[in-house]
XYZ file of C-alpha atoms in Angstrom:
371
model
C 0.000 0.000 0.000
C 1.469 3.326 -1.053
C 1.134 6.091 1.515
C 0.952 9.649 0.253
C 2.447 12.409 2.359
C 0.649 15.797 2.238
C 2.145 18.983 0.901
C 3.910 21.551 3.072
C 5.625 19.118 5.364
C 8.388 20.994 7.029
C 7.877 24.230 8.953
C 11.264 23.858 10.633
C 12.555 27.394 10.746
C 9.428 29.506 10.681
C 9.374 30.077 14.433
C 12.980 29.535 15.568
C 13.746 31.720 18.585
C 17.217 32.736 17.469
C 19.140 35.786 16.391
C 20.291 33.926 13.279
C 18.419 34.064 10.029
C 16.217 30.955 9.670
C 17.334 28.227 7.264
C 15.096 28.002 4.243
C 13.678 24.539 3.510
C 11.306 23.332 0.847
C 9.906 19.956 -0.161
C 12.843 19.162 -2.453
C 15.275 19.510 0.455
C 14.145 16.260 2.062
C 13.550 12.624 1.278
C 10.571 11.068 3.052
C 10.719 7.504 4.322
C 7.313 5.796 3.952
C 8.595 2.768 5.865
C 8.883 4.855 9.027
C 5.183 5.745 8.978
C 3.628 5.387 12.450
C 0.244 5.879 14.085
C 0.346 6.459 17.850
C -2.016 7.405 20.646
C 0.293 9.258 23.003
C -0.777 9.718 26.608
C 1.522 12.716 26.929
C -0.861 15.208 28.554
C 0.898 16.328 31.730
C -1.465 19.037 33.009
C -4.991 20.410 32.518
C -5.862 23.797 34.025
C -9.175 25.618 33.787
C -9.978 29.288 33.400
C -13.452 30.719 34.051
C -14.649 34.217 33.215
C -17.769 36.079 32.182
C -18.451 37.042 28.596
C -18.657 40.707 27.696
C -22.376 40.574 27.047
C -22.979 44.273 26.401
C -22.078 43.963 22.722
C -22.844 40.270 22.368
C -25.140 38.990 19.633
C -27.414 37.003 21.957
C -28.849 37.220 25.465
C -30.345 34.402 27.528
C -33.376 33.893 29.770
C -34.230 30.684 31.558
C -33.679 28.237 34.357
C -32.417 24.660 34.057
C -30.653 22.277 36.418
C -27.366 23.888 35.342
C -27.930 27.630 34.916
C -30.275 30.466 35.722
C -30.160 33.682 33.738
C -31.933 36.797 32.542
C -30.882 40.143 31.143
C -31.362 43.863 31.624
C -31.211 46.572 28.980
C -30.737 50.297 29.269
C -32.206 52.988 27.027
C -30.798 56.518 26.877
C -33.077 59.279 25.557
C -30.683 61.795 24.075
C -33.274 63.015 21.546
C -34.841 66.106 23.142
C -37.565 66.209 20.474
C -39.354 63.284 22.163
C -42.404 64.844 23.817
C -43.673 62.308 26.334
C -46.779 64.363 27.080
C -48.086 63.492 23.611
C -47.261 59.747 23.795
C -50.292 57.450 23.797
C -48.514 54.173 24.581
C -45.048 52.658 24.935
C -44.086 49.153 23.901
C -41.057 47.164 24.933
C -40.048 44.854 22.051
C -37.709 41.852 22.215
C -36.853 39.380 19.481
C -36.776 35.703 20.435
C -34.408 33.355 18.575
C -34.918 29.832 19.906
C -35.819 27.977 23.093
C -33.987 24.905 24.376
C -35.928 22.630 26.742
C -34.223 21.094 29.756
C -33.926 17.859 27.812
C -32.791 18.530 24.251
C -35.053 15.758 22.914
C -38.262 17.151 24.403
C -40.932 18.686 22.188
C -41.780 22.290 23.015
C -45.353 23.312 23.630
C -46.546 26.309 21.650
C -47.081 28.657 24.579
C -45.239 29.139 27.834
C -45.905 31.750 30.513
C -42.231 31.876 31.281
C -40.974 35.425 30.766
C -41.328 38.130 33.379
C -40.884 41.800 32.435
C -39.322 44.097 35.034
C -38.404 47.703 35.654
C -34.829 47.480 36.930
C -33.703 51.094 37.322
C -31.432 51.382 40.396
C -32.310 47.801 41.386
C -29.840 45.262 42.792
C -30.348 42.141 40.666
C -29.886 38.847 42.552
C -30.404 36.134 39.961
C -29.843 33.263 42.416
C -32.561 34.469 44.800
C -34.967 35.630 42.051
C -34.722 39.317 42.995
C -35.187 41.068 39.668
C -36.641 44.505 40.417
C -40.223 45.758 40.033
C -42.330 43.325 38.030
C -44.417 44.877 35.275
C -46.101 41.628 34.241
C -45.620 38.341 32.434
C -47.068 36.931 29.267
C -47.698 33.675 27.446
C -45.411 33.479 24.457
C -45.342 31.243 21.404
C -41.896 29.671 21.548
C -42.518 26.695 19.282
C -42.058 28.522 16.002
C -38.474 29.757 16.304
C -37.989 33.473 15.669
C -40.690 35.658 17.177
C -41.015 39.344 17.913
C -42.773 40.054 21.204
C -44.157 43.379 22.386
C -45.130 44.253 25.945
C -47.036 47.491 26.666
C -45.435 49.424 29.498
C -47.366 51.359 32.180
C -48.064 54.917 31.076
C -46.350 56.424 34.133
C -43.170 54.350 33.892
C -41.218 57.052 32.058
C -41.593 60.629 33.278
C -41.154 63.769 31.182
C -37.583 64.550 32.269
C -36.246 61.002 32.412
C -33.159 60.408 30.305
C -32.556 56.727 31.151
C -34.785 53.707 31.690
C -33.668 50.177 32.576
C -35.831 47.132 31.818
C -35.270 43.420 32.278
C -36.528 39.995 31.222
C -36.140 37.132 33.681
C -37.427 33.546 33.960
C -41.023 33.032 35.055
C -40.949 29.246 34.672
C -38.179 26.647 34.907
C -36.951 23.814 32.666
C -36.063 25.829 29.561
C -33.443 28.211 28.184
C -34.314 30.833 25.568
C -32.054 33.072 23.518
C -32.930 36.587 22.379
C -31.138 38.935 20.027
C -28.687 40.873 22.166
C -26.706 44.073 22.221
C -24.538 43.186 19.228
C -27.500 42.624 16.888
C -29.440 45.092 14.766
C -32.518 43.364 16.224
C -31.579 44.141 19.826
C -34.376 45.175 22.271
C -36.123 48.459 21.586
C -38.783 50.844 22.878
C -41.534 52.074 20.583
C -43.341 55.325 21.427
C -46.742 55.645 19.714
C -48.439 58.958 18.900
C -52.044 59.012 17.677
C -53.568 62.001 15.869
C -56.226 62.504 13.185
C -55.106 62.637 9.565
C -56.429 65.153 7.015
C -59.628 63.104 6.615
C -60.219 63.018 10.355
C -59.271 59.360 10.736
C -56.897 58.093 13.405
C -53.261 57.999 12.328
C -50.406 56.585 14.394
C -46.743 57.461 14.224
C -44.017 55.684 16.188
C -40.549 56.598 17.449
C -38.048 53.768 17.903
C -35.262 53.662 20.485
C -32.911 50.678 20.470
C -31.191 49.599 23.672
C -27.856 51.254 24.404
C -26.424 48.554 26.688
C -27.269 44.986 27.630
C -26.096 42.982 30.618
C -26.603 39.258 31.162
C -27.203 38.016 34.704
C -25.976 34.423 34.802
C -25.570 32.020 37.715
C -24.548 28.388 37.886
C -26.939 26.232 39.876
C -25.342 25.128 43.135
C -23.985 21.589 42.932
C -24.863 21.150 39.254
C -21.263 20.824 38.107
C -18.892 18.139 39.369
C -15.686 20.159 39.549
C -13.924 17.430 41.547
C -13.751 15.090 38.544
C -14.222 17.439 35.594
C -13.246 20.724 34.052
C -15.926 22.356 31.884
C -15.996 24.379 28.694
C -19.261 26.284 28.500
C -20.591 28.498 25.737
C -22.190 30.804 28.291
C -18.887 31.817 29.853
C -15.366 32.653 28.735
C -14.176 29.196 29.702
C -10.841 27.831 28.578
C -8.542 24.896 29.252
C -4.753 25.058 29.229
C -3.439 21.635 28.221
C 0.283 20.853 28.547
C 1.769 18.235 26.199
C 5.131 16.471 26.524
C 6.877 16.502 23.116
C 10.131 14.751 24.059
C 9.006 11.581 22.281
C 9.283 13.401 18.945
C 13.014 14.120 19.326
C 15.156 12.828 16.433
C 18.878 13.211 15.763
C 21.041 14.731 13.042
C 19.434 15.787 9.793
C 16.329 13.700 10.480
C 13.075 15.577 11.070
C 9.787 14.293 12.440
C 7.074 14.908 9.868
C 3.551 15.145 11.372
C 1.074 13.887 8.810
C -1.919 14.485 11.086
C -2.525 15.106 14.781
C -5.698 15.157 16.873
C -5.937 16.420 20.434
C -8.244 14.094 22.361
C -9.356 15.602 25.678
C -11.169 13.001 27.785
C -14.743 14.235 27.202
C -17.442 12.556 29.286
C -20.681 12.515 27.295
C -22.863 11.759 30.324
C -21.466 14.716 32.262
C -21.723 17.002 29.219
C -24.805 18.746 27.877
C -25.068 18.690 24.087
C -28.296 19.177 22.170
C -29.674 17.086 19.351
C -29.595 17.814 15.641
C -32.907 19.631 16.060
C -31.025 22.358 17.876
C -27.285 22.225 18.582
C -25.295 19.094 17.824
C -21.747 20.386 17.423
C -19.615 22.012 20.061
C -17.063 24.202 18.284
C -13.707 24.911 19.915
C -10.429 26.521 18.969
C -7.048 25.075 19.943
C -4.371 27.759 20.137
C -0.649 27.818 20.785
C -0.101 31.204 22.480
C 3.650 30.961 21.784
C 3.511 30.624 18.004
C 0.094 32.176 17.428
C -1.040 29.134 15.448
C -4.562 27.790 15.948
C -6.890 25.092 14.636
C -10.672 24.613 15.008
C -12.077 21.335 16.314
C -15.709 20.255 16.636
C -17.237 17.708 18.965
C -20.663 16.126 18.541
C -22.691 13.523 20.371
C -21.098 10.777 18.263
C -17.500 11.993 18.593
C -15.377 14.521 16.766
C -16.675 16.023 13.545
C -13.265 17.585 12.889
C -10.021 17.563 14.845
C -6.699 18.434 13.222
C -3.812 20.293 14.912
C -0.848 18.957 12.922
C 0.336 22.486 12.051
C 0.659 23.368 15.740
C 2.536 20.188 16.676
C 4.825 20.397 13.627
C 5.789 23.969 14.436
C 6.555 23.073 18.063
C 8.858 20.151 17.267
C 10.561 22.131 14.496
C 11.363 24.675 17.204
C 12.887 21.857 19.318
C 10.338 22.317 22.085
C 10.152 19.648 24.776
C 6.619 20.647 25.755
C 3.840 22.879 24.562
C 0.870 24.539 26.266
C -2.313 24.652 24.204
C -5.374 26.710 25.040
C -8.831 25.310 24.223
C -11.887 27.568 24.281
C -15.313 27.658 22.592
C -15.585 29.504 19.290
C -19.372 29.946 19.389
C -19.508 31.380 22.904
C -22.982 32.523 23.839
C -24.788 30.850 20.968
C -26.186 27.857 22.854
C -26.351 26.717 26.492
C -24.374 23.517 25.928
C -21.122 22.546 27.617
C -18.646 19.695 27.606
C -17.073 18.014 30.643
C -13.400 17.000 30.444
C -11.860 14.634 32.966
C -9.170 16.032 35.241
C -7.359 12.703 34.950
C -4.541 13.685 32.593
C -3.806 10.059 31.742
C -7.245 9.795 30.114
C -6.506 12.500 27.529
C -4.252 11.863 24.563
C -2.669 13.041 21.331
C -3.349 10.854 18.299
C -0.568 11.266 15.736
C 0.290 9.955 12.285
C 3.895 10.734 11.435
C 6.854 9.861 9.275
C 10.513 10.782 9.096
C 12.174 13.186 6.677
C 15.938 13.336 6.075
C 18.186 15.565 3.997
C 19.898 13.444 1.342
């Protein structure tokens, strides 16, 4: 069986930390030995460290409302009235409009009912929000919403005395009114972010009622997110969530790739295999979210590669460029950062065992020598 070796094999001198000019290599500089071709699963992960941080939700494309066994969240928005031509004394009604994207049930395989009374609308100006204890501000009401049809635009009429004539800022919030679901809305980074509509009614030239409306989109958005107590087993697992700025720093031992003289290790392909526990993870079905997208980065070289994990394993996983660059630089170890690339777009997460011996690097490699 003839084994073909891919193009662009040797990156030897691209990232050499030296004062000397790098040596220029190309494919014709080396002879590849197909008889040295190996496939190995290397248990060379020596450390896994976790980093947890909040996303900057103010300019994020989505916001979240809901309560499941894992998370509880809602969001507040702020409107600034810098337009002095808005005459509130002539306003007939004010509507608060939000745009729903999709709702995920507690169990990703469940079928959603058409209507849920699960969203509470609140006035949150100068209020201390305590998401864990359900302290959200002054409730304005709740409503039954059709969440079964995907994208929806919902409007809630605000009390007439909520905004006074000289007010320049108003803060409103949406928080969970029922449990066992998670819903996403268009957030601060979207053109469809929450808005206020001020309606003015006056007769037209024929004496019939005519309505005009002034639109004010939200200036800022803040997500209030809390993990449910005891929901995550942080004794056995580290987690990468799409609702936080989670990351893992994985250290790999590269000493096994050391070769002597003019011989170079040529990495045909390489897959990083963190020990993901499907039962401890939360991934949704093909009806919603079925791929968890991550990025593997080498902070030292700046190289990165995307990988995707689904319920049936990896959809894509290839980091050979990162490993090749590291061994070409004669590194004995490398630290790789893994973080989600679709942060905030679904409430799923993956659980990775803290047992470093359970994670691995799967490598196909050959040897290259200068003739």
